[in-house]
Short mmCIF file of C-alpha atoms and ligand atoms in Angstrom, two decimals:
data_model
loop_
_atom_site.label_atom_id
_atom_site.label_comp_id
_atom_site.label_asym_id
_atom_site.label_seq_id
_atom_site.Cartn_x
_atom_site.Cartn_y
_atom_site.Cartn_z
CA UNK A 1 -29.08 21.20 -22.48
CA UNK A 2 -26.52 18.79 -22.69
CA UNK A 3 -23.24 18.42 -21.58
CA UNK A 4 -21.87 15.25 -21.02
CA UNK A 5 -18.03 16.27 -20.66
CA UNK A 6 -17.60 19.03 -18.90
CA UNK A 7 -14.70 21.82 -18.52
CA UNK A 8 -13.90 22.24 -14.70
CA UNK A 9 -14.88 25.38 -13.13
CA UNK A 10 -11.88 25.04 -10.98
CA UNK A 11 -8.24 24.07 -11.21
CA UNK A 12 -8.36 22.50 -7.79
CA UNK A 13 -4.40 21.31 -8.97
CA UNK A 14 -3.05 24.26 -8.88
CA UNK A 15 -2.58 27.58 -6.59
CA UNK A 16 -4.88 29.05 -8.80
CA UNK A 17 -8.06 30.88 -6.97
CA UNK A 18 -9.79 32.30 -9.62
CA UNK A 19 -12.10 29.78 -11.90
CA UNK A 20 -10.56 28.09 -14.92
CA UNK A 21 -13.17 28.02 -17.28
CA UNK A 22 -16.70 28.74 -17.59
CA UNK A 23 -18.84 26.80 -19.85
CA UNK A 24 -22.39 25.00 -19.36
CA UNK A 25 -25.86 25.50 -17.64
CA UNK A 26 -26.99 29.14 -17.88
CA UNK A 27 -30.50 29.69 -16.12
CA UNK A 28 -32.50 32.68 -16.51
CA UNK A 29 -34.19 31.91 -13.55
CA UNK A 30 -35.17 29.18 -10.75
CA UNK A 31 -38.90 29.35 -10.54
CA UNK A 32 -39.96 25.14 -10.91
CA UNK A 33 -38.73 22.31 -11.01
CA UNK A 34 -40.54 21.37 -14.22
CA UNK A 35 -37.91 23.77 -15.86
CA UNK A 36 -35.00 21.01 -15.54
CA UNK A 37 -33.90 18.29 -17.95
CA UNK A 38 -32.50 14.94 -16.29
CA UNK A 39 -29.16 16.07 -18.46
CA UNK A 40 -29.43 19.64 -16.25
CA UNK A 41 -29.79 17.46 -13.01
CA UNK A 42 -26.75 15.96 -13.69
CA UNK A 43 -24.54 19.61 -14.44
CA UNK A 44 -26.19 20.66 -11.34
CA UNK A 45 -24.96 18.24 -9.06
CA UNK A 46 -21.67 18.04 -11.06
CA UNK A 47 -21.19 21.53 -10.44
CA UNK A 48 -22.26 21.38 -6.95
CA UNK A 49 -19.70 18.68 -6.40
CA UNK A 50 -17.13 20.69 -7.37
CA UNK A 51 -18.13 23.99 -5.24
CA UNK A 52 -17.94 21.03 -2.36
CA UNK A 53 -14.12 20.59 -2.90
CA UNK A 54 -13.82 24.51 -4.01
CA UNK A 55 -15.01 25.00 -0.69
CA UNK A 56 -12.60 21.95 1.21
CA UNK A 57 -9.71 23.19 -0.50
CA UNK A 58 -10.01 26.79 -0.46
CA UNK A 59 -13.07 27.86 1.19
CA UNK A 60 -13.93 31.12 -0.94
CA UNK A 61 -13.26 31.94 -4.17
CA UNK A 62 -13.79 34.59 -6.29
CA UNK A 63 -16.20 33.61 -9.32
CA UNK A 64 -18.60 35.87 -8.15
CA UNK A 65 -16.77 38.78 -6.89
CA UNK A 66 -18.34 42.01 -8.09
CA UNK A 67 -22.10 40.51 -7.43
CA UNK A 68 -24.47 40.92 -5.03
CA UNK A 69 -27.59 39.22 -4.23
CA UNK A 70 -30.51 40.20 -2.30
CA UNK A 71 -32.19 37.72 -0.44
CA UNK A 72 -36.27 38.76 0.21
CA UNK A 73 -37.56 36.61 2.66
CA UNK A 74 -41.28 37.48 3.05
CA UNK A 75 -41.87 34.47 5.28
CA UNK A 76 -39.71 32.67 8.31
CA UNK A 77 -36.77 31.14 6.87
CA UNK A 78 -33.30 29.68 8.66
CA UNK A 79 -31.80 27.06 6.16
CA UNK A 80 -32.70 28.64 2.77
CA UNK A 81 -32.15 31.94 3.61
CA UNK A 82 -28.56 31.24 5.31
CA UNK A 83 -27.13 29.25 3.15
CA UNK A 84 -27.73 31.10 0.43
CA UNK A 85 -25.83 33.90 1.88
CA UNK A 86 -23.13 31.22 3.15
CA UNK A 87 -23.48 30.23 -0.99
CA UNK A 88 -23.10 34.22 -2.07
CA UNK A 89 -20.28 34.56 0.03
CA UNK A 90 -18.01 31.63 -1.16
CA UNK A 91 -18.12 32.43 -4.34
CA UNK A 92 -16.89 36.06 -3.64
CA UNK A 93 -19.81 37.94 -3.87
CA UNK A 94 -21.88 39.95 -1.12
CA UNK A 95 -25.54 39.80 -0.08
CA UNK A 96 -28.14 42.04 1.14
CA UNK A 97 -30.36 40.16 3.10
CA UNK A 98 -34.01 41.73 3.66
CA UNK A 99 -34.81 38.97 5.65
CA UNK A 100 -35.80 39.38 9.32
CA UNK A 101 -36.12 42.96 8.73
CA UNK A 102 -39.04 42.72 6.13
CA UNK A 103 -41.11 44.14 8.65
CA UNK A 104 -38.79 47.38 8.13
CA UNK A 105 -38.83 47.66 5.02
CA UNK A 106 -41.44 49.37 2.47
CA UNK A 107 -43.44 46.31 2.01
CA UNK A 108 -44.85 47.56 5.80
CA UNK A 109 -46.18 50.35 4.27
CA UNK A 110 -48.48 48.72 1.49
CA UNK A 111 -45.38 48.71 -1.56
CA UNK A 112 -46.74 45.47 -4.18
CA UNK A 113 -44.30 42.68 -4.77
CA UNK A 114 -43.44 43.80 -8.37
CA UNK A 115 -42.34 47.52 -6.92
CA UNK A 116 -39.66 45.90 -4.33
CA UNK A 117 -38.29 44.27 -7.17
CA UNK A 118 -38.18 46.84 -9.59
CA UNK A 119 -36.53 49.13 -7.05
CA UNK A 120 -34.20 45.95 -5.63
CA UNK A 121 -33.11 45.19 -9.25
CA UNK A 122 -31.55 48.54 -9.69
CA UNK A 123 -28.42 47.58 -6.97
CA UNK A 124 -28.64 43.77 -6.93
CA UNK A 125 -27.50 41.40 -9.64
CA UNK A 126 -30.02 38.91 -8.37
CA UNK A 127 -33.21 38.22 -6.52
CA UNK A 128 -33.80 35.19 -4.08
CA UNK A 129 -37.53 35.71 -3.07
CA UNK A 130 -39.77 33.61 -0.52
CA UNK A 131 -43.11 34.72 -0.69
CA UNK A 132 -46.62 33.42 0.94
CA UNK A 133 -48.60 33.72 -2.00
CA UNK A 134 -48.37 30.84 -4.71
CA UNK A 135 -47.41 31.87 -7.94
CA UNK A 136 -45.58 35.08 -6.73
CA UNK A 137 -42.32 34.18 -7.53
CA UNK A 138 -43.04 33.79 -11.36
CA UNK A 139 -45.06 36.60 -11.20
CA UNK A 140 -41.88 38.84 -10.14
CA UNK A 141 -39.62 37.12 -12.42
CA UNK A 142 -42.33 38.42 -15.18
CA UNK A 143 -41.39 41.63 -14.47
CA UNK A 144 -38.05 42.04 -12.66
CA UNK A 145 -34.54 42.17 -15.00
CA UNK A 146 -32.22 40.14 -12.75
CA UNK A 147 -32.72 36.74 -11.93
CA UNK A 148 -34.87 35.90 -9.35
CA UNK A 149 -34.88 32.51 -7.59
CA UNK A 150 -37.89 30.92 -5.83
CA UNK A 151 -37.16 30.11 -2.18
CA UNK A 152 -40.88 28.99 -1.65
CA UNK A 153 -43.99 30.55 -2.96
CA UNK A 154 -46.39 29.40 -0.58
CA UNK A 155 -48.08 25.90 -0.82
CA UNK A 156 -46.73 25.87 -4.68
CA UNK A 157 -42.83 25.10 -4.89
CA UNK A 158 -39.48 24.95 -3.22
CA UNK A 159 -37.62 24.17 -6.16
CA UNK A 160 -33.65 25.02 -4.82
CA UNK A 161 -35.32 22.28 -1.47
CA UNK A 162 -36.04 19.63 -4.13
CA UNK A 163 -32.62 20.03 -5.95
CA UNK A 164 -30.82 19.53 -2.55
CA UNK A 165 -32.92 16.53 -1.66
CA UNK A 166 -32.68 14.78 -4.77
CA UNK A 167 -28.38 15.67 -4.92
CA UNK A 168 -28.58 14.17 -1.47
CA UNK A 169 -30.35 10.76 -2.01
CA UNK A 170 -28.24 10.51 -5.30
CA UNK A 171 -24.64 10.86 -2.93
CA UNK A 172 -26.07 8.76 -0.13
CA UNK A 173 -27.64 5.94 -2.16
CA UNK A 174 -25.28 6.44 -5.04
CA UNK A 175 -28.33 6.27 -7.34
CA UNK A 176 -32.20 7.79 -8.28
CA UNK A 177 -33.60 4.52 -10.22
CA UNK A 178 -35.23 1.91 -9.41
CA UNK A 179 -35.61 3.45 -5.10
CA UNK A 180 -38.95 3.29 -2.96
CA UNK A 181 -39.51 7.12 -1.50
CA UNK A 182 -42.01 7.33 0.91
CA UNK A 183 -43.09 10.68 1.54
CA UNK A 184 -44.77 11.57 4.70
CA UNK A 185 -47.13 14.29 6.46
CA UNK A 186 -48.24 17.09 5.20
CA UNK A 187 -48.22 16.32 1.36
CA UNK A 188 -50.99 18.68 0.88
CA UNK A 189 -49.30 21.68 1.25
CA UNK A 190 -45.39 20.62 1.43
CA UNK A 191 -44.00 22.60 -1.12
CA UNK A 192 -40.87 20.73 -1.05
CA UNK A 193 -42.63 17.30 -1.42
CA UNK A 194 -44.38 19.15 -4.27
CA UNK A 195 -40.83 20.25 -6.22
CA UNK A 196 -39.50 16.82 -5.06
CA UNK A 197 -42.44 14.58 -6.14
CA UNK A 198 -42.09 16.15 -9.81
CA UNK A 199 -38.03 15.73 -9.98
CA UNK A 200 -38.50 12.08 -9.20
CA UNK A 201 -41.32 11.75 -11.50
CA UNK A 202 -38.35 11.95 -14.22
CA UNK A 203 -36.94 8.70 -12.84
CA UNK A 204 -38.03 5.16 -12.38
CA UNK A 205 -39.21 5.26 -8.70
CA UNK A 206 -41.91 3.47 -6.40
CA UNK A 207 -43.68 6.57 -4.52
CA UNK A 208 -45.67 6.17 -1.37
CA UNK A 209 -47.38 8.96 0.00
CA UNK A 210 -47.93 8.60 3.78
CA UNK A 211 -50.59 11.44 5.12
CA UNK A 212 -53.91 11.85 7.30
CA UNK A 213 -56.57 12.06 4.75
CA UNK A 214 -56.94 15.35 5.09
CA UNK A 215 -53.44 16.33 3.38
CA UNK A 216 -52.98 14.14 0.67
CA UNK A 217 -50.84 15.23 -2.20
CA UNK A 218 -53.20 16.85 -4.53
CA UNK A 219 -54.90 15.62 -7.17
CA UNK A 220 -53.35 17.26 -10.01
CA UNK A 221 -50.08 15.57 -9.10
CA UNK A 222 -51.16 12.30 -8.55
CA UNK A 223 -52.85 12.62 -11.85
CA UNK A 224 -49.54 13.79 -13.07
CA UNK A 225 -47.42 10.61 -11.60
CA UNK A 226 -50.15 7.91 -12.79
CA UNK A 227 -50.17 9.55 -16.46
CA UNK A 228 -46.62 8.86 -16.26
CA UNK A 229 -46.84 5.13 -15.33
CA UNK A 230 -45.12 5.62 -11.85
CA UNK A 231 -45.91 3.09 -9.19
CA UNK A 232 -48.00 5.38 -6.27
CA UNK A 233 -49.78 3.78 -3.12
CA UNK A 234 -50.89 6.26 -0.04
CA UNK A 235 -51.42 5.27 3.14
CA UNK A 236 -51.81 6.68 6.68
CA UNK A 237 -49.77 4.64 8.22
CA UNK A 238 -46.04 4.92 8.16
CA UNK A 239 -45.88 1.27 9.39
CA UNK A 240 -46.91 0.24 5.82
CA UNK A 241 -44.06 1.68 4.07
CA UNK A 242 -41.26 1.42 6.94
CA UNK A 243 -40.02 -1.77 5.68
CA UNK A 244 -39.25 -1.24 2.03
CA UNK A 245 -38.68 2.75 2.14
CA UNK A 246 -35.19 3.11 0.75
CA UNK A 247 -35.56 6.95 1.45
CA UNK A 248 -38.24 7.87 4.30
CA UNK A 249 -38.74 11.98 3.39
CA UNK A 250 -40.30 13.48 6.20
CA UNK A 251 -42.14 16.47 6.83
CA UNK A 252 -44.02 18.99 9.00
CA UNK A 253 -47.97 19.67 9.06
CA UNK A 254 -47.29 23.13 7.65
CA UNK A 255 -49.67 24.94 10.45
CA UNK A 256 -49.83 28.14 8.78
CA UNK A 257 -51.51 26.72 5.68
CA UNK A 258 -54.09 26.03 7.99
CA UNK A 259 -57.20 28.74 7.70
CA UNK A 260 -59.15 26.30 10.51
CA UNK A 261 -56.94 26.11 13.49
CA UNK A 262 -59.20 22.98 14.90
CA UNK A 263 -58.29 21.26 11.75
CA UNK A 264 -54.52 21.24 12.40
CA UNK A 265 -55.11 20.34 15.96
CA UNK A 266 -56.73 17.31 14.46
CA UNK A 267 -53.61 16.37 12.62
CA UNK A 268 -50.49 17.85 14.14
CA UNK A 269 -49.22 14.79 15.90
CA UNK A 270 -50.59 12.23 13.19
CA UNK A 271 -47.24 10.12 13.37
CA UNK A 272 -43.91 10.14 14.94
CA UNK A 273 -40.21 8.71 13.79
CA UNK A 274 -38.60 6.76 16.51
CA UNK A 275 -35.93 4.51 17.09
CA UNK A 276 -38.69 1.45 17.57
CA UNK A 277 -40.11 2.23 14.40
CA UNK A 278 -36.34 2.97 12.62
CA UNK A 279 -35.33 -0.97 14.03
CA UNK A 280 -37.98 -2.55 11.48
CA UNK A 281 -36.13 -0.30 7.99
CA UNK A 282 -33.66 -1.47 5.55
CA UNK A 283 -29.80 -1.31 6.55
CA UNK A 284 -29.17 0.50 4.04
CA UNK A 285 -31.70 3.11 3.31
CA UNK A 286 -31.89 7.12 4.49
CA UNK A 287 -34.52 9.60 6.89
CA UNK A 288 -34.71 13.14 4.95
CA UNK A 289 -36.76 16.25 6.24
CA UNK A 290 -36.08 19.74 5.04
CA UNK A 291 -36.45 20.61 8.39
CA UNK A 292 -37.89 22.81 10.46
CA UNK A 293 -39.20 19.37 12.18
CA UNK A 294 -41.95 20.12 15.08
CA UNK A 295 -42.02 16.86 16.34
CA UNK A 296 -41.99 14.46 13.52
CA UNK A 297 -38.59 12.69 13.85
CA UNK A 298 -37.75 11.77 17.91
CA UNK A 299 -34.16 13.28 18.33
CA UNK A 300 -32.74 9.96 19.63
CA UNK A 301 -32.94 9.29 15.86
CA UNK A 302 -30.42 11.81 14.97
CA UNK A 303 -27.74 9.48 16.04
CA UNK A 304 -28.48 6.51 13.78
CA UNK A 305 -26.30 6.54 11.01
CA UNK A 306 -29.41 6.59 8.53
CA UNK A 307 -30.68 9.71 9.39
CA UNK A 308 -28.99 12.15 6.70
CA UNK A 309 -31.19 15.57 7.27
CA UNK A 310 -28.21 17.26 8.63
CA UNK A 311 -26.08 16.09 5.57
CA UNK A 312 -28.97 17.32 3.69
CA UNK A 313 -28.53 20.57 5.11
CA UNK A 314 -24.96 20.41 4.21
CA UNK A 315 -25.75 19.79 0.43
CA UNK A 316 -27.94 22.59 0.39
CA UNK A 317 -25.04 24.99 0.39
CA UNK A 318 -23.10 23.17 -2.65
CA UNK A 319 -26.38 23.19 -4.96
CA UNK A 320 -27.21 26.97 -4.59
CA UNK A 321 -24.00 27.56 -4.82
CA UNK A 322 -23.96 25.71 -8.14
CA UNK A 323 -27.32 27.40 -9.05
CA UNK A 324 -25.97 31.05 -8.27
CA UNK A 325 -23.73 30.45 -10.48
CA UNK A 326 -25.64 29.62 -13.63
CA UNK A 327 -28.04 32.38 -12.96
CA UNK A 328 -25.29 34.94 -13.48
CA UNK A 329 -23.50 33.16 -16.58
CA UNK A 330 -20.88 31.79 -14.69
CA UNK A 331 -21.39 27.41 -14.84
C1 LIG B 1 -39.30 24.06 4.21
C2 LIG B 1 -40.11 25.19 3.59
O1 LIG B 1 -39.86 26.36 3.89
O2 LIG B 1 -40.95 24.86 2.78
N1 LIG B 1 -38.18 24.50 4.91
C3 LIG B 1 -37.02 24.73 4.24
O3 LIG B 1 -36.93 25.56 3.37
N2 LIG B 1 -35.97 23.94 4.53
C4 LIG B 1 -40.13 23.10 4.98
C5 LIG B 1 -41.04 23.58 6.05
O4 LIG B 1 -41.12 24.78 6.37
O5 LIG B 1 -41.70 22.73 6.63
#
């Protein structure tokens, strides 16, 4: 869809709390990145902008009073799952998080995926689902009424992650074209270098892929990026993309992918970001990680001005804010 001027969802002039107008993106759900236009990027992070001064200005508001949302965490979560409710609650509405408590709930007694749904449709408005298995997500969505947004299915996707990252490198670098991203670590089953790797593969970008060779990004989405003409390179060594990387996304060996324990062991301290190796990158350029980080990033970086995964953190809030909001017909 296209909207190149846009109606403000807010009259940030005014006293006014309630939203001005709504017009633009409606999503029936958020199950892939592949499901987004470069035109949509751009309303997203529009809208997302705005929710960011909603949210200076006013803090709350009350576009989505009278919703609720239940979050369905099936695996660990802090960032995703919190600031979704931190996203539900600014705009008004309320949330039902099933999150540390799935352990309680009927799943513990053998209930399928598709069941919780069905039953958590009936007094939710929408679904935000995490979920081991890959796939999973789409398959609810198949069969559940209300929205339901992927928070991670698995090895397969993280598209809400990908959405933050890419908002993020667009306000730090002020643009998407013509940047080197290096990815690095565990690009084999990163799901958010697997939503991120696709989003960028709509722009012109370099891409270096930085792994052991055990976790390489696989093959059907390298495939994917050289049908597309994008420059790719991998390496194991971060020291061969350090210098030119104007965005260094860094990631976690995702240990509970692993189904041979020795095999992690193997790779779980394959690199480390210090302040040694941070002296020999650009100026101007940015460290990512969607965090949880185990390791990969020394925390004496955290104070150089580059390293943005806090900010990115921050973003996160603004974009699924933005993205409740289109699921229930109200961007
Ligand atoms: C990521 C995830 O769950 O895939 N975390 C997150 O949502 N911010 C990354 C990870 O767990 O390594």
């Amino acid at each position: 869809m296209t909207t190149k001027t846009l109606n403000p969802l807010f009259d940030l002039t005014s006293h006014q709390r309630q939203p001005s107008i709504k017009n633009g993106l409606y999503l029936k759900d958020v199950l892939s990145v592949e499901q987004f236009t470069k035109d949509d990027l751009d309303y997203i992070f529009l809208r997302a902008n705005e929710m960011s001064k909603m949210a200076a200005r006013w803090g709350t508001c009350d576009l989505l009073k009278g919703y609720t949302l239940a979050c369905v965490f099936y695996e660990p979560s802090t960032r995703t799952s919190s600031s979704f409710i931190a996203a539900m609650e600014r705009l008004g509405g309320k949330v039902i998080p099933i999150t540390e408590g799935i352990q309680y709930s009927s799943v513990s007694k053998g209930e399928s995926l598709i069941d919780s749904m069905l039953t958590l449709e009936q007094y939710r408005d929408v679904i935000v689902l995490r979920h081991p298995e890959i796939g999973s997500v789409a398959k609810a969505a198949k069969y559940a009424h209300v929205p339901i947004i992927n928070a991670g299915d698995g090895a397969g996707e993280h598209p809400t992650q990908a959405l933050l990252d890419l908002f993020t490198i667009q306000k730090e670098l002020g643009k998407i074209d013509k940047l080197k991203v290096a990815m690095v670590g565990d690009l084999r089953y990163g799901r958010t270098v697997h939503s991120l790797t696709k989003l960028l593969s709509q722009y012109d970008v370099s891409l270096r892929f930085v792994s052991p060779d055990t976790l390489r990004l696989p093959l059907d989405l390298m495939n994917m990026l050289i049908d597309k003409g994008i420059n790719v390179r991998e390496t194991s060594k971060v020291q061969d993309v350090i210098e030119n990387a104007d965005v260094l996304y860094v990631t976690r060996i995702q240990k509970e992918r692993f189904t041979d324990l020795a095999q992690y062991d193997e790779v779980k301290t394959f690199f480390e970001i210090t302040p040694e190796l941070m002296e020999k990158a650009k100026q101007k350029m940015i460290v990512m990680h969607p965090l949880p980080r185990v390791g990969e990033i020394h925390y004496s970086v955290d104070k150089d001005p580059r390293a943005a995964y806090f900010r990115q953190v921050q973003n996160g809030m603004f974009i699924r804010m933005a993205l409740l909001a289109a699921v229930l017909g109200q961007a």
